[in-house]
């Protein structure tokens, strides 16, 4: 029996701490990181020690609780302004995953609501909200798994499913999004054969997704990103499923760099390309993918990703962390509320 992966854990009560599984150390070592203030959470998000859109949102919500600890023995007004300030600060950690802003908005609303006038009581309400964000995400993952498995119930046993980056338990408060679908298919006996893109430059597929799949004894094969076309051409891929970091009102979806090229390849080979994401990943305020802020990261991640120089140190580097797949290339978005086939602004608005 597979034991759950402890991606994020809150230990204690309002004066407790956040424990993160440091994903930069995987798969080599299981290292746990104890965060006792909002700065440490900001750094953990920025440095990808915790990563994946839903997990970033959950970590930030707990980060707000840590930030609030500094105002436990003040007045309620001081507590409120402290929380709003910490929310604004944590919002600067990474720009693309909308789950971060969605979770911080929920925390701000709790901080500002009328009611208790005691800072400790307000801190306990904030912790309850962070815990709710965490457990709701686990439930959304489970529902995504069910809807996805229903959608693919007719796939022949042993079908090839290709995924990119890591949209599993490490990226969420539950079993994941794209990987939750694979886990549920495996539980239903469909024996998916999973192709895992290594996901340059930081190798979330190679380091994290294979690790999760192998723990669950799911058949998986690692490929370099530039092998996907060849594997598709060989007829070994029946479906592509990835996660998302932000989905615009019209269905254009930002996900880890390389997702767009996979969608183009899938289209060229007549293979359906699906996104799996909770409704917290939708950003109805953004009409199209053109408006999604794309994070650009340090060139060092490419030139010296894991310590060894693989290019001249001073070479100019272009390193966007995400790309946007147009809705026209997406066969469907699997959410906790059901599947939006061939997403359009109207279909998405109806579901939301
Ligand atoms: O830079 P990362 O590792 O945070 O990027 C993560 C992804 O792109 C995931 O596919 C996405 O967040 C969905 S996680 C369920």
Short mmCIF file of C-alpha atoms in Angstrom, two decimals, residues 12-349:
data_model
loop_
_atom_site.label_atom_id
_atom_site.label_comp_id
_atom_site.label_asym_id
_atom_site.label_seq_id
_atom_site.Cartn_x
_atom_site.Cartn_y
_atom_site.Cartn_z
CA UNK A 12 1.06 22.65 16.16
CA UNK A 13 -1.50 25.37 16.74
CA UNK A 14 -1.37 29.11 15.94
CA UNK A 15 2.21 29.26 17.15
CA UNK A 16 3.21 26.18 15.15
CA UNK A 17 5.38 25.81 12.06
CA UNK A 18 5.17 24.68 8.44
CA UNK A 19 7.16 21.60 7.45
CA UNK A 20 7.89 21.18 3.74
CA UNK A 21 9.40 18.25 1.90
CA UNK A 22 12.32 19.96 0.14
CA UNK A 23 11.67 19.09 -3.51
CA UNK A 24 15.04 20.37 -4.66
CA UNK A 25 16.63 17.39 -2.85
CA UNK A 26 14.47 14.73 -4.53
CA UNK A 27 14.83 11.99 -5.54
CA UNK A 28 18.22 11.69 -3.81
CA UNK A 29 17.21 12.54 -0.25
CA UNK A 30 14.09 13.06 1.87
CA UNK A 31 14.87 16.36 3.55
CA UNK A 32 12.28 18.26 5.57
CA UNK A 33 12.40 21.99 5.85
CA UNK A 34 10.97 23.70 8.93
CA UNK A 35 9.62 27.17 8.14
CA UNK A 36 9.05 29.39 11.15
CA UNK A 37 8.46 32.73 9.41
CA UNK A 38 7.04 34.15 6.17
CA UNK A 39 10.51 34.90 4.76
CA UNK A 40 11.40 31.22 4.83
CA UNK A 41 8.19 30.36 3.00
CA UNK A 42 8.87 33.09 0.40
CA UNK A 43 12.32 31.60 -0.24
CA UNK A 44 10.99 28.02 -0.33
CA UNK A 45 8.46 29.04 -3.02
CA UNK A 46 10.98 31.09 -5.01
CA UNK A 47 13.60 28.35 -4.94
CA UNK A 48 11.08 25.60 -5.79
CA UNK A 49 11.56 23.73 -2.52
CA UNK A 50 7.78 23.74 -2.63
CA UNK A 51 6.33 23.99 -6.14
CA UNK A 52 3.34 23.20 -8.30
CA UNK A 53 0.46 25.66 -8.51
CA UNK A 54 -1.84 24.30 -5.75
CA UNK A 55 1.04 23.53 -3.36
CA UNK A 56 2.37 27.07 -3.76
CA UNK A 57 -1.04 28.46 -2.77
CA UNK A 58 -1.27 26.18 0.28
CA UNK A 59 2.30 27.00 1.38
CA UNK A 60 1.57 30.71 1.07
CA UNK A 61 -1.62 30.38 3.15
CA UNK A 62 0.40 28.73 5.93
CA UNK A 63 3.08 31.39 5.38
CA UNK A 64 0.47 34.02 6.25
CA UNK A 65 -0.18 32.16 9.54
CA UNK A 66 3.55 32.30 10.28
CA UNK A 67 3.61 36.01 9.46
CA UNK A 68 0.64 36.59 11.77
CA UNK A 69 2.55 35.11 14.72
CA UNK A 70 4.51 38.36 15.03
CA UNK A 71 1.25 40.18 15.86
CA UNK A 72 -0.31 37.68 18.30
CA UNK A 73 0.16 39.97 21.28
CA UNK A 74 -0.90 43.24 19.64
CA UNK A 75 -4.27 44.87 18.83
CA UNK A 76 -6.61 43.57 16.16
CA UNK A 77 -5.83 46.49 13.82
CA UNK A 78 -2.10 45.72 14.02
CA UNK A 79 -2.84 42.06 13.32
CA UNK A 80 -4.92 42.99 10.27
CA UNK A 81 -2.34 45.28 8.76
CA UNK A 82 0.42 42.73 9.47
CA UNK A 83 -1.53 40.02 7.62
CA UNK A 84 -2.24 42.25 4.60
CA UNK A 85 1.43 43.19 4.44
CA UNK A 86 2.53 39.53 4.61
CA UNK A 87 0.02 38.62 1.88
CA UNK A 88 1.42 41.33 -0.41
CA UNK A 89 4.93 40.14 0.31
CA UNK A 90 4.21 36.45 -0.38
CA UNK A 91 2.46 37.44 -3.62
CA UNK A 92 5.85 38.53 -4.97
CA UNK A 93 7.39 35.05 -4.66
CA UNK A 94 6.30 33.72 -8.09
CA UNK A 95 4.03 35.39 -10.69
CA UNK A 96 2.41 32.72 -12.86
CA UNK A 97 0.42 30.24 -10.75
CA UNK A 98 -2.86 31.97 -9.95
CA UNK A 99 -3.49 29.57 -7.05
CA UNK A 100 -0.99 31.68 -5.06
CA UNK A 101 -3.06 34.85 -5.44
CA UNK A 102 -6.33 32.95 -4.99
CA UNK A 103 -5.15 31.51 -1.65
CA UNK A 104 -3.76 34.86 -0.45
CA UNK A 105 -7.06 36.55 -1.31
CA UNK A 106 -8.90 34.04 0.89
CA UNK A 107 -6.48 34.78 3.73
CA UNK A 108 -6.94 38.54 3.30
CA UNK A 109 -10.69 38.14 3.53
CA UNK A 110 -10.39 36.27 6.82
CA UNK A 111 -8.03 38.94 8.15
CA UNK A 112 -10.47 41.70 7.29
CA UNK A 113 -13.76 40.18 8.31
CA UNK A 114 -15.76 41.62 11.14
CA UNK A 115 -16.11 39.58 14.31
CA UNK A 116 -13.45 38.63 16.76
CA UNK A 117 -11.45 41.50 18.17
CA UNK A 118 -8.71 39.33 19.68
CA UNK A 119 -5.56 38.75 17.61
CA UNK A 120 -5.14 35.17 18.88
CA UNK A 121 -8.69 34.35 17.84
CA UNK A 122 -8.05 35.91 14.41
CA UNK A 123 -4.84 33.88 14.11
CA UNK A 124 -6.78 30.74 14.80
CA UNK A 125 -9.31 31.70 12.10
CA UNK A 126 -6.43 32.24 9.68
CA UNK A 127 -4.99 28.82 10.49
CA UNK A 128 -8.42 27.24 9.99
CA UNK A 129 -8.64 28.92 6.57
CA UNK A 130 -5.17 27.67 5.57
CA UNK A 131 -6.12 24.17 6.68
CA UNK A 132 -9.35 24.44 4.68
CA UNK A 133 -7.45 25.53 1.55
CA UNK A 134 -5.20 22.48 2.08
CA UNK A 135 -7.94 19.93 2.63
CA UNK A 136 -10.21 21.33 -0.10
CA UNK A 137 -7.33 20.92 -2.51
CA UNK A 138 -6.98 17.25 -1.51
CA UNK A 139 -10.69 16.77 -2.22
CA UNK A 140 -10.41 18.55 -5.58
CA UNK A 141 -7.53 16.26 -6.55
CA UNK A 142 -9.59 13.19 -5.71
CA UNK A 143 -12.52 14.45 -7.78
CA UNK A 144 -10.23 15.29 -10.72
CA UNK A 145 -8.92 11.71 -10.55
CA UNK A 146 -12.45 10.33 -10.69
CA UNK A 147 -13.60 12.54 -13.58
CA UNK A 148 -10.43 11.84 -15.54
CA UNK A 149 -10.67 8.10 -15.04
CA UNK A 150 -14.31 8.17 -16.21
CA UNK A 151 -13.26 10.17 -19.27
CA UNK A 152 -10.61 7.61 -20.18
CA UNK A 153 -12.55 4.52 -19.14
CA UNK A 154 -12.65 3.33 -22.77
CA UNK A 155 -8.89 3.53 -23.28
CA UNK A 156 -7.51 0.05 -23.89
CA UNK A 157 -5.48 -1.48 -21.05
CA UNK A 158 -1.82 -0.48 -21.24
CA UNK A 159 -2.44 2.72 -23.25
CA UNK A 160 0.40 5.21 -23.45
CA UNK A 161 -0.14 8.50 -21.59
CA UNK A 162 2.46 11.23 -21.77
CA UNK A 163 2.86 13.85 -19.06
CA UNK A 164 5.14 16.84 -18.52
CA UNK A 165 6.58 18.43 -15.37
CA UNK A 166 5.09 17.23 -12.08
CA UNK A 167 1.38 17.51 -11.42
CA UNK A 168 1.26 14.94 -8.65
CA UNK A 169 1.09 14.76 -4.87
CA UNK A 170 4.24 16.86 -4.66
CA UNK A 171 2.50 19.71 -6.48
CA UNK A 172 -0.76 19.73 -4.49
CA UNK A 173 -2.40 19.07 -1.13
CA UNK A 174 -3.69 15.70 -2.36
CA UNK A 175 -2.82 13.16 -5.06
CA UNK A 176 -2.23 15.73 -7.78
CA UNK A 177 -4.11 16.72 -10.91
CA UNK A 178 -2.75 15.01 -14.06
CA UNK A 179 -1.19 12.30 -11.90
CA UNK A 180 -4.39 11.84 -9.88
CA UNK A 181 -6.00 10.73 -13.15
CA UNK A 182 -3.18 8.24 -13.78
CA UNK A 183 -3.32 6.94 -10.21
CA UNK A 184 -7.08 6.39 -10.50
CA UNK A 185 -6.71 4.65 -13.87
CA UNK A 186 -4.11 2.37 -12.28
CA UNK A 187 -6.44 1.61 -9.34
CA UNK A 188 -9.15 0.71 -11.85
CA UNK A 189 -6.83 -1.80 -13.49
CA UNK A 190 -6.18 0.08 -16.73
CA UNK A 191 -2.42 -0.27 -16.40
CA UNK A 192 -1.45 3.06 -17.96
CA UNK A 193 1.99 3.13 -19.53
CA UNK A 194 3.26 6.58 -18.64
CA UNK A 195 5.81 8.49 -20.69
CA UNK A 196 7.47 11.13 -18.51
CA UNK A 197 9.11 14.15 -20.12
CA UNK A 198 12.24 14.98 -18.14
CA UNK A 199 11.16 18.66 -18.19
CA UNK A 200 14.19 20.85 -18.79
CA UNK A 201 15.71 22.81 -17.20
CA UNK A 202 14.90 21.77 -13.62
CA UNK A 203 13.81 18.21 -14.36
CA UNK A 204 10.55 18.08 -12.40
CA UNK A 205 9.49 15.14 -14.60
CA UNK A 206 12.73 13.19 -14.20
CA UNK A 207 13.23 13.91 -10.51
CA UNK A 208 9.70 14.05 -9.16
CA UNK A 209 7.11 12.48 -11.47
CA UNK A 210 9.06 9.24 -12.03
CA UNK A 211 9.65 9.09 -8.26
CA UNK A 212 5.93 9.34 -7.54
CA UNK A 213 4.96 6.85 -10.25
CA UNK A 214 7.59 4.32 -9.20
CA UNK A 215 6.50 4.53 -5.56
CA UNK A 216 3.09 3.46 -6.77
CA UNK A 217 4.52 0.81 -9.06
CA UNK A 218 3.01 2.41 -12.14
CA UNK A 219 4.75 1.55 -15.42
CA UNK A 220 6.70 4.64 -16.43
CA UNK A 221 9.45 5.49 -18.88
CA UNK A 222 11.54 8.64 -18.77
CA UNK A 223 12.29 10.50 -22.00
CA UNK A 224 14.16 13.71 -22.78
CA UNK A 225 11.73 16.46 -23.83
CA UNK A 226 12.98 16.34 -27.41
CA UNK A 227 11.98 12.67 -27.74
CA UNK A 228 8.24 13.21 -27.42
CA UNK A 229 7.70 13.63 -31.17
CA UNK A 230 9.47 10.39 -31.94
CA UNK A 231 7.50 8.47 -29.29
CA UNK A 232 4.26 9.86 -30.69
CA UNK A 233 5.28 9.02 -34.25
CA UNK A 234 5.91 5.45 -33.11
CA UNK A 235 2.25 5.25 -31.99
CA UNK A 236 3.14 4.83 -28.32
CA UNK A 237 1.10 7.76 -26.97
CA UNK A 238 -2.71 7.70 -26.91
CA UNK A 239 -3.30 10.73 -24.67
CA UNK A 240 -1.29 13.65 -23.26
CA UNK A 241 -2.28 15.02 -19.83
CA UNK A 242 -0.56 17.87 -18.01
CA UNK A 243 -1.40 20.23 -15.19
CA UNK A 244 -1.74 24.02 -15.43
CA UNK A 245 -0.61 27.08 -13.51
CA UNK A 246 -3.18 29.54 -14.78
CA UNK A 247 -6.12 29.15 -17.15
CA UNK A 248 -7.52 32.28 -18.81
CA UNK A 249 -11.26 32.85 -19.25
CA UNK A 250 -11.08 31.45 -22.81
CA UNK A 251 -9.19 28.29 -21.81
CA UNK A 252 -5.68 29.31 -22.88
CA UNK A 253 -3.52 27.55 -20.29
CA UNK A 254 -0.10 28.36 -18.87
CA UNK A 255 1.94 25.40 -17.72
CA UNK A 256 5.60 24.42 -17.43
CA UNK A 257 7.73 25.47 -20.38
CA UNK A 258 7.52 22.78 -23.06
CA UNK A 259 3.81 22.10 -22.59
CA UNK A 260 2.87 24.19 -25.65
CA UNK A 261 5.25 22.25 -27.89
CA UNK A 262 3.73 19.01 -26.62
CA UNK A 263 0.25 20.27 -27.48
CA UNK A 264 1.41 21.18 -31.00
CA UNK A 265 3.00 17.74 -31.39
CA UNK A 266 -0.11 16.01 -30.08
CA UNK A 267 -2.21 17.95 -32.60
CA UNK A 268 0.13 16.98 -35.45
CA UNK A 269 -0.22 13.31 -34.50
CA UNK A 270 -3.99 13.36 -33.87
CA UNK A 271 -3.50 12.67 -30.14
CA UNK A 272 -5.88 14.36 -27.66
CA UNK A 273 -4.19 16.83 -25.33
CA UNK A 274 -5.84 17.34 -21.92
CA UNK A 275 -5.22 19.66 -18.99
CA UNK A 276 -6.16 18.58 -15.46
CA UNK A 277 -6.62 21.44 -12.98
CA UNK A 278 -8.81 22.51 -10.06
CA UNK A 279 -11.07 25.54 -10.38
CA UNK A 280 -8.57 27.46 -8.20
CA UNK A 281 -6.27 27.46 -11.27
CA UNK A 282 -8.76 29.41 -13.40
CA UNK A 283 -8.36 33.16 -13.69
CA UNK A 284 -11.64 34.51 -15.10
CA UNK A 285 -10.26 38.06 -14.82
CA UNK A 286 -7.90 37.36 -17.70
CA UNK A 287 -9.59 37.09 -21.09
CA UNK A 288 -6.84 35.23 -22.96
CA UNK A 289 -3.45 33.66 -22.39
CA UNK A 290 -1.72 36.81 -23.69
CA UNK A 291 -2.37 38.41 -20.32
CA UNK A 292 -0.87 35.63 -18.20
CA UNK A 293 2.32 36.86 -16.50
CA UNK A 294 5.13 34.48 -17.38
CA UNK A 295 7.93 34.01 -14.88
CA UNK A 296 11.46 34.33 -16.24
CA UNK A 297 14.10 32.68 -14.11
CA UNK A 298 17.85 32.95 -13.75
CA UNK A 299 19.96 31.75 -16.65
CA UNK A 300 22.06 29.84 -14.12
CA UNK A 301 19.32 27.21 -14.02
CA UNK A 302 20.24 26.36 -17.61
CA UNK A 303 23.96 27.03 -17.66
CA UNK A 304 24.66 25.36 -14.29
CA UNK A 305 21.35 23.72 -13.38
CA UNK A 306 22.71 21.15 -10.99
CA UNK A 307 26.12 22.59 -10.23
CA UNK A 308 28.05 21.54 -13.31
CA UNK A 309 28.71 24.11 -16.05
CA UNK A 310 27.20 22.88 -19.32
CA UNK A 311 27.61 26.13 -21.28
CA UNK A 312 30.00 29.08 -21.13
CA UNK A 313 29.19 30.99 -17.95
CA UNK A 314 28.57 34.32 -19.69
CA UNK A 315 26.38 33.04 -22.56
CA UNK A 316 23.09 34.98 -22.84
CA UNK A 317 20.22 32.74 -21.70
CA UNK A 318 16.45 32.90 -22.27
CA UNK A 319 14.65 31.06 -19.46
CA UNK A 320 10.87 31.45 -19.33
CA UNK A 321 9.49 28.99 -16.76
CA UNK A 322 6.08 28.64 -18.43
CA UNK A 323 4.41 28.79 -21.83
CA UNK A 324 0.81 29.18 -22.88
CA UNK A 325 -1.10 26.52 -24.79
CA UNK A 326 -3.96 28.01 -26.81
CA UNK A 327 -7.41 26.64 -25.97
CA UNK A 328 -7.79 25.51 -29.59
CA UNK A 329 -5.18 22.78 -28.95
CA UNK A 330 -6.85 21.53 -25.75
CA UNK A 331 -9.29 18.62 -26.11
CA UNK A 332 -10.59 19.16 -22.60
CA UNK A 333 -9.91 20.49 -19.11
CA UNK A 334 -10.51 17.97 -16.33
CA UNK A 335 -11.65 19.81 -13.18
CA UNK A 336 -13.12 18.69 -9.87
CA UNK A 337 -16.54 19.69 -11.18
CA UNK A 338 -16.32 17.73 -14.40
CA UNK A 339 -14.68 17.90 -17.82
CA UNK A 340 -14.90 20.98 -20.05
CA UNK A 341 -14.60 19.57 -23.56
CA UNK A 342 -13.10 21.84 -26.21
CA UNK A 343 -12.97 24.77 -23.81
CA UNK A 344 -14.44 28.12 -24.78
CA UNK A 345 -15.14 31.24 -22.72
CA UNK A 346 -18.80 30.29 -22.51
CA UNK A 347 -18.22 26.66 -21.47
CA UNK A 348 -15.71 27.70 -18.83
CA UNK A 349 -18.01 30.42 -17.44
#
